[in-house]
mmCIF file of C-alpha atoms in Angstrom:
data_model
loop_
_atom_site.group_PDB
_atom_site.id
_atom_site.type_symbol
_atom_site.label_atom_id
_atom_site.label_comp_id
_atom_site.label_asym_id
_atom_site.label_seq_id
_atom_site.Cartn_x
_atom_site.Cartn_y
_atom_site.Cartn_z
ATOM 1 C CA MET A 1 -102.765 48.409 8.532
ATOM 2 C CA ASN A 2 -105.121 49.999 11.083
ATOM 3 C CA GLU A 3 -104.005 52.657 13.550
ATOM 4 C CA THR A 4 -103.582 50.177 16.420
ATOM 5 C CA LEU A 5 -101.211 47.942 14.451
ATOM 6 C CA ARG A 6 -99.386 50.940 13.011
ATOM 7 C CA SER A 7 -98.679 52.198 16.527
ATOM 8 C CA LEU A 8 -96.991 48.884 17.344
ATOM 9 C CA VAL A 9 -94.447 49.215 14.534
ATOM 10 C CA VAL A 10 -91.074 50.048 16.093
ATOM 11 C CA ARG A 11 -88.826 52.118 13.882
ATOM 12 C CA MET A 12 -85.127 51.358 14.227
ATOM 13 C CA VAL A 13 -82.332 53.726 15.116
ATOM 14 C CA ALA A 14 -79.249 53.763 12.911
ATOM 15 C CA ALA A 15 -75.730 55.176 13.057
ATOM 16 C CA PHE A 16 -74.432 56.338 9.672
ATOM 17 C CA PHE A 17 -70.650 56.612 9.373
ATOM 18 C CA ASP A 18 -68.528 58.202 6.685
ATOM 19 C CA VAL A 19 -65.284 56.204 6.324
ATOM 20 C CA ASP A 20 -62.213 58.140 5.106
ATOM 21 C CA GLY A 21 -61.138 60.545 7.842
ATOM 22 C CA THR A 22 -64.000 59.479 10.118
ATOM 23 C CA ILE A 23 -63.514 55.791 10.902
ATOM 24 C CA THR A 24 -60.099 55.433 9.268
ATOM 25 C CA ALA A 25 -56.991 57.574 8.842
ATOM 26 C CA THR A 26 -57.217 57.246 5.058
ATOM 27 C CA ASN A 27 -58.177 59.101 1.914
ATOM 28 C CA VAL A 28 -59.568 57.933 -1.424
ATOM 29 C CA LEU A 29 -56.113 57.780 -3.066
ATOM 30 C CA MET A 30 -54.491 55.387 -0.597
ATOM 31 C CA PRO A 31 -56.248 52.077 -1.463
ATOM 32 C CA LEU A 32 -55.312 52.423 -5.140
ATOM 33 C CA ALA A 33 -51.689 53.156 -4.210
ATOM 34 C CA TRP A 34 -51.563 50.078 -1.941
ATOM 35 C CA PHE A 35 -52.895 47.846 -4.697
ATOM 36 C CA MET A 36 -50.595 49.216 -7.392
ATOM 37 C CA LYS A 37 -47.526 48.905 -5.173
ATOM 38 C CA MET A 38 -48.190 45.212 -4.612
ATOM 39 C CA ARG A 39 -49.212 44.559 -8.212
ATOM 40 C CA LEU A 40 -46.403 46.259 -10.122
ATOM 41 C CA PRO A 41 -42.621 45.809 -10.169
ATOM 42 C CA SER A 42 -40.856 48.525 -8.172
ATOM 43 C CA TRP A 43 -39.729 50.516 -11.211
ATOM 44 C CA ARG A 44 -43.203 50.461 -12.790
ATOM 45 C CA TYR A 45 -44.809 51.450 -9.495
ATOM 46 C CA LEU A 46 -42.479 54.448 -9.217
ATOM 47 C CA LEU A 47 -43.403 55.496 -12.753
ATOM 48 C CA TRP A 48 -47.107 55.124 -11.942
ATOM 49 C CA LEU A 49 -46.687 57.032 -8.695
ATOM 50 C CA GLY A 50 -44.842 59.823 -10.482
ATOM 51 C CA LYS A 51 -47.664 60.098 -12.984
ATOM 52 C CA LEU A 52 -50.233 60.204 -10.196
ATOM 53 C CA THR A 53 -48.233 62.881 -8.365
ATOM 54 C CA CYS A 54 -48.473 65.098 -11.428
ATOM 55 C CA PHE A 55 -52.245 65.025 -11.053
ATOM 56 C CA ILE A 56 -52.225 66.023 -7.362
ATOM 57 C CA PRO A 57 -52.374 69.814 -7.959
ATOM 58 C CA VAL A 58 -55.219 69.317 -10.443
ATOM 59 C CA TYR A 59 -57.063 67.097 -7.967
ATOM 60 C CA PHE A 60 -56.550 69.667 -5.220
ATOM 61 C CA VAL A 61 -58.060 72.466 -7.299
ATOM 62 C CA ALA A 62 -60.934 70.252 -8.456
ATOM 63 C CA ASP A 63 -61.681 69.266 -4.850
ATOM 64 C CA ARG A 64 -61.765 72.902 -3.775
ATOM 65 C CA ILE A 65 -64.172 73.755 -6.597
ATOM 66 C CA ASP A 66 -66.447 70.733 -6.243
ATOM 67 C CA ARG A 67 -65.584 67.394 -4.658
ATOM 68 C CA ARG A 68 -67.765 65.637 -7.217
ATOM 69 C CA ILE A 69 -65.428 66.804 -9.967
ATOM 70 C CA PHE A 70 -62.416 65.514 -8.060
ATOM 71 C CA VAL A 71 -63.993 62.100 -7.421
ATOM 72 C CA LYS A 72 -64.940 61.604 -11.064
ATOM 73 C CA MET A 73 -61.435 62.587 -12.142
ATOM 74 C CA PHE A 74 -59.706 60.375 -9.616
ATOM 75 C CA PHE A 75 -61.635 57.188 -10.329
ATOM 76 C CA ARG A 76 -60.480 57.390 -13.945
ATOM 77 C CA GLN A 77 -57.190 56.089 -12.545
ATOM 78 C CA TYR A 78 -58.891 52.692 -12.222
ATOM 79 C CA LYS A 79 -59.413 52.404 -15.971
ATOM 80 C CA GLY A 80 -57.863 49.185 -17.291
ATOM 81 C CA ILE A 81 -57.399 47.566 -13.865
ATOM 82 C CA ASN A 82 -58.646 44.001 -13.539
ATOM 83 C CA SER A 83 -61.680 44.254 -11.264
ATOM 84 C CA LYS A 84 -61.478 40.678 -9.986
ATOM 85 C CA GLN A 85 -57.853 41.077 -8.963
ATOM 86 C CA ALA A 86 -58.561 44.368 -7.183
ATOM 87 C CA LYS A 87 -61.499 42.939 -5.251
ATOM 88 C CA VAL A 88 -59.578 39.841 -4.172
ATOM 89 C CA TRP A 89 -56.526 41.890 -3.163
ATOM 90 C CA HIS A 90 -58.470 44.261 -0.917
ATOM 91 C CA ARG A 91 -60.351 41.400 0.682
ATOM 92 C CA GLU A 92 -57.208 39.369 1.355
ATOM 93 C CA HIS A 93 -55.078 42.322 2.541
ATOM 94 C CA PHE A 94 -57.612 44.068 4.780
ATOM 95 C CA GLU A 95 -55.757 42.973 7.916
ATOM 96 C CA VAL A 96 -52.524 44.714 6.856
ATOM 97 C CA SER A 97 -53.849 47.622 4.802
ATOM 98 C CA LEU A 98 -57.078 49.193 6.037
ATOM 99 C CA LYS A 99 -57.595 47.604 9.445
ATOM 100 C CA PRO A 100 -54.452 49.110 11.095
ATOM 101 C CA ARG A 101 -55.698 52.570 10.092
ATOM 102 C CA ILE A 102 -59.019 52.300 11.949
ATOM 103 C CA TYR A 103 -59.351 54.837 14.757
ATOM 104 C CA ALA A 104 -59.623 53.142 18.148
ATOM 105 C CA ASP A 105 -62.157 55.778 19.215
ATOM 106 C CA ALA A 106 -64.311 54.898 16.191
ATOM 107 C CA VAL A 107 -64.318 51.245 17.229
ATOM 108 C CA LYS A 108 -65.431 52.223 20.741
ATOM 109 C CA GLN A 109 -68.268 54.326 19.383
ATOM 110 C CA ILE A 110 -69.413 51.564 17.042
ATOM 111 C CA GLN A 111 -69.360 49.125 19.971
ATOM 112 C CA TRP A 112 -71.560 51.530 21.930
ATOM 113 C CA HIS A 113 -74.061 51.680 19.094
ATOM 114 C CA ASN A 114 -74.090 47.886 18.900
ATOM 115 C CA GLU A 115 -74.838 47.741 22.607
ATOM 116 C CA GLN A 116 -77.808 50.056 22.002
ATOM 117 C CA ARG A 117 -78.931 47.723 19.172
ATOM 118 C CA HIS A 118 -78.556 50.473 16.610
ATOM 119 C CA LYS A 119 -78.121 49.600 12.946
ATOM 120 C CA ILE A 120 -74.576 50.412 11.740
ATOM 121 C CA VAL A 121 -74.297 51.747 8.186
ATOM 122 C CA LEU A 122 -71.155 52.869 6.366
ATOM 123 C CA VAL A 123 -71.829 55.621 3.820
ATOM 124 C CA THR A 124 -68.847 56.490 1.662
ATOM 125 C CA GLY A 125 -67.838 57.875 -1.683
ATOM 126 C CA GLY A 126 -65.010 55.332 -1.680
ATOM 127 C CA ALA A 127 -65.194 52.218 -3.844
ATOM 128 C CA ASP A 128 -67.424 49.457 -2.485
ATOM 129 C CA PHE A 129 -64.846 46.667 -2.923
ATOM 130 C CA VAL A 130 -62.322 48.660 -0.871
ATOM 131 C CA VAL A 131 -64.682 49.250 2.058
ATOM 132 C CA GLU A 132 -66.579 45.951 1.990
ATOM 133 C CA PRO A 133 -64.016 44.087 4.152
ATOM 134 C CA LEU A 134 -64.323 46.850 6.761
ATOM 135 C CA ALA A 135 -68.122 46.656 6.683
ATOM 136 C CA ASN A 136 -67.953 42.880 7.134
ATOM 137 C CA TRP A 137 -65.507 43.209 10.039
ATOM 138 C CA ILE A 138 -67.747 45.749 11.770
ATOM 139 C CA GLY A 139 -70.958 43.954 10.870
ATOM 140 C CA ALA A 140 -72.327 46.997 9.058
ATOM 141 C CA ASP A 141 -74.440 47.604 6.001
ATOM 142 C CA LEU A 142 -72.609 49.396 3.210
ATOM 143 C CA ILE A 143 -73.569 52.252 0.914
ATOM 144 C CA ALA A 144 -70.595 52.957 -1.340
ATOM 145 C CA ALA A 145 -69.511 53.989 -4.817
ATOM 146 C CA LYS A 146 -69.611 51.396 -7.560
ATOM 147 C CA LEU A 147 -67.236 51.375 -10.519
ATOM 148 C CA GLU A 148 -68.377 50.291 -13.939
ATOM 149 C CA GLU A 149 -66.928 46.979 -15.148
ATOM 150 C CA VAL A 150 -66.708 45.602 -18.680
ATOM 151 C CA ASP A 151 -65.187 42.149 -19.236
ATOM 152 C CA ASP A 152 -63.766 42.130 -15.688
ATOM 153 C CA MET A 153 -61.998 45.452 -16.248
ATOM 154 C CA PHE A 154 -62.785 48.789 -14.643
ATOM 155 C CA THR A 155 -63.701 51.470 -17.164
ATOM 156 C CA GLY A 156 -62.882 54.382 -14.860
ATOM 157 C CA ARG A 157 -66.525 55.469 -14.713
ATOM 158 C CA LEU A 158 -68.767 55.521 -11.664
ATOM 159 C CA LEU A 159 -72.274 54.068 -11.618
ATOM 160 C CA GLY A 160 -75.237 55.910 -10.136
ATOM 161 C CA GLU A 161 -75.339 59.140 -8.184
ATOM 162 C CA LEU A 162 -72.168 60.234 -6.444
ATOM 163 C CA LEU A 163 -72.221 59.687 -2.682
ATOM 164 C CA ILE A 164 -71.088 63.203 -1.904
ATOM 165 C CA GLY A 165 -73.006 66.096 -0.383
ATOM 166 C CA ASP A 166 -76.694 65.872 -1.245
ATOM 167 C CA GLY A 167 -76.088 62.524 -2.941
ATOM 168 C CA LYS A 168 -74.977 61.010 0.358
ATOM 169 C CA ALA A 169 -77.961 62.533 2.182
ATOM 170 C CA LYS A 170 -80.363 61.123 -0.435
ATOM 171 C CA ALA A 171 -78.801 57.675 -0.066
ATOM 172 C CA VAL A 172 -79.300 57.806 3.705
ATOM 173 C CA LEU A 173 -82.920 58.907 3.294
ATOM 174 C CA SER A 174 -83.580 56.092 0.817
ATOM 175 C CA TYR A 175 -81.983 53.548 3.156
ATOM 176 C CA ALA A 176 -84.030 54.868 6.078
ATOM 177 C CA LYS A 177 -87.289 54.487 4.167
ATOM 178 C CA GLU A 178 -86.434 50.963 3.058
ATOM 179 C CA HIS A 179 -85.324 49.771 6.486
ATOM 180 C CA LYS A 180 -87.819 51.743 8.592
ATOM 181 C CA ILE A 181 -85.194 53.900 10.288
ATOM 182 C CA ASP A 182 -86.228 56.800 12.498
ATOM 183 C CA LEU A 183 -83.814 59.517 11.355
ATOM 184 C CA THR A 184 -84.895 61.903 14.124
ATOM 185 C CA LYS A 185 -83.406 59.473 16.646
ATOM 186 C CA SER A 186 -80.494 58.329 14.495
ATOM 187 C CA TYR A 187 -76.827 59.363 14.395
ATOM 188 C CA ALA A 188 -74.453 60.407 11.640
ATOM 189 C CA TYR A 189 -70.685 60.890 11.704
ATOM 190 C CA GLY A 190 -68.581 62.761 9.159
ATOM 191 C CA ASP A 191 -65.341 64.722 8.881
ATOM 192 C CA SER A 192 -65.880 66.905 5.818
ATOM 193 C CA ILE A 193 -68.168 69.769 4.863
ATOM 194 C CA SER A 194 -69.343 67.469 2.064
ATOM 195 C CA ASP A 195 -70.849 65.284 4.820
ATOM 196 C CA ALA A 196 -72.946 68.190 6.139
ATOM 197 C CA PRO A 197 -76.176 67.285 4.289
ATOM 198 C CA MET A 198 -76.029 63.769 5.755
ATOM 199 C CA LEU A 199 -75.374 65.136 9.243
ATOM 200 C CA ALA A 200 -78.228 67.617 8.926
ATOM 201 C CA GLY A 201 -80.644 64.796 8.139
ATOM 202 C CA VAL A 202 -80.426 63.043 11.512
ATOM 203 C CA GLY A 203 -81.282 63.908 15.085
ATOM 204 C CA HIS A 204 -77.754 63.351 16.399
ATOM 205 C CA PRO A 205 -75.096 64.742 14.014
ATOM 206 C CA VAL A 206 -71.442 64.401 15.015
ATOM 207 C CA ALA A 207 -68.499 66.152 13.363
ATOM 208 C CA VAL A 208 -65.423 63.915 13.638
ATOM 209 C CA ASN A 209 -61.988 65.509 13.209
ATOM 210 C CA PRO A 210 -63.838 68.151 11.165
ATOM 211 C CA ASP A 211 -62.291 70.262 8.441
ATOM 212 C CA ARG A 212 -62.474 74.016 8.908
ATOM 213 C CA LYS A 213 -65.805 74.533 7.156
ATOM 214 C CA LEU A 214 -67.514 71.637 8.898
ATOM 215 C CA ARG A 215 -66.213 72.798 12.266
ATOM 216 C CA GLN A 216 -67.624 76.273 11.670
ATOM 217 C CA LEU A 217 -70.989 74.823 10.665
ATOM 218 C CA ALA A 218 -71.037 72.444 13.643
ATOM 219 C CA LEU A 219 -70.349 75.304 16.061
ATOM 220 C CA LYS A 220 -73.061 77.410 14.438
ATOM 221 C CA ARG A 221 -75.676 74.651 14.587
ATOM 222 C CA GLY A 222 -74.637 73.201 17.930
ATOM 223 C CA TRP A 223 -73.567 69.847 16.550
ATOM 224 C CA LYS A 224 -71.318 67.656 18.649
ATOM 225 C CA ILE A 225 -67.605 67.792 17.726
ATOM 226 C CA VAL A 226 -65.221 64.940 18.586
ATOM 227 C CA HIS A 227 -61.599 64.148 17.860
ATOM 228 C CA TRP A 228 -60.868 60.488 17.228
ATOM 229 C CA ARG A 229 -57.500 58.777 17.174
#
């Protein structure tokens, strides 16, 4: 391609959104709890929930040390779950599970980006089959965690690099190269300090309902801070 033709190539602008805590009032534990509650008899669900509750302090400490450790530990809870059933359930129950927890302000911002003809991309460490119905409803591309499956059963292991911290930033950079995205003109939205590398990689970073560390960093670097409900 000569210089004249190269100058005519228009690079797209994208808006990269974290999901849990940014677009939705959710966390990574909630979708599994929804599925198990519908799948199990009440007494078995209470036993399962009690077992999960015992892990909460361990998860909390792991998250404080390194969110990657917490995520790996948590997704082990999916071991032995039928992957086909889980995927179908989340697709069929999106309207009553995840959709009511979408922030209205997030929807408005996504609509604005659509009006500007920006590419919408969801970037999350949550499981892809959980977030896929949301991506379809929004009309967004999806970069999400994938769980290993063997004989239609989840093994509890994650595939590929974790979409946390630098891993999320690398995924955005790879997507931008593949889709000819101009990151200097693009936007990114996140609520956690683990989203900071992704936010730092675009021209318009936005801290949404930020945790304490992300808020401090946003104030220091002059990033926009918003509170969505």
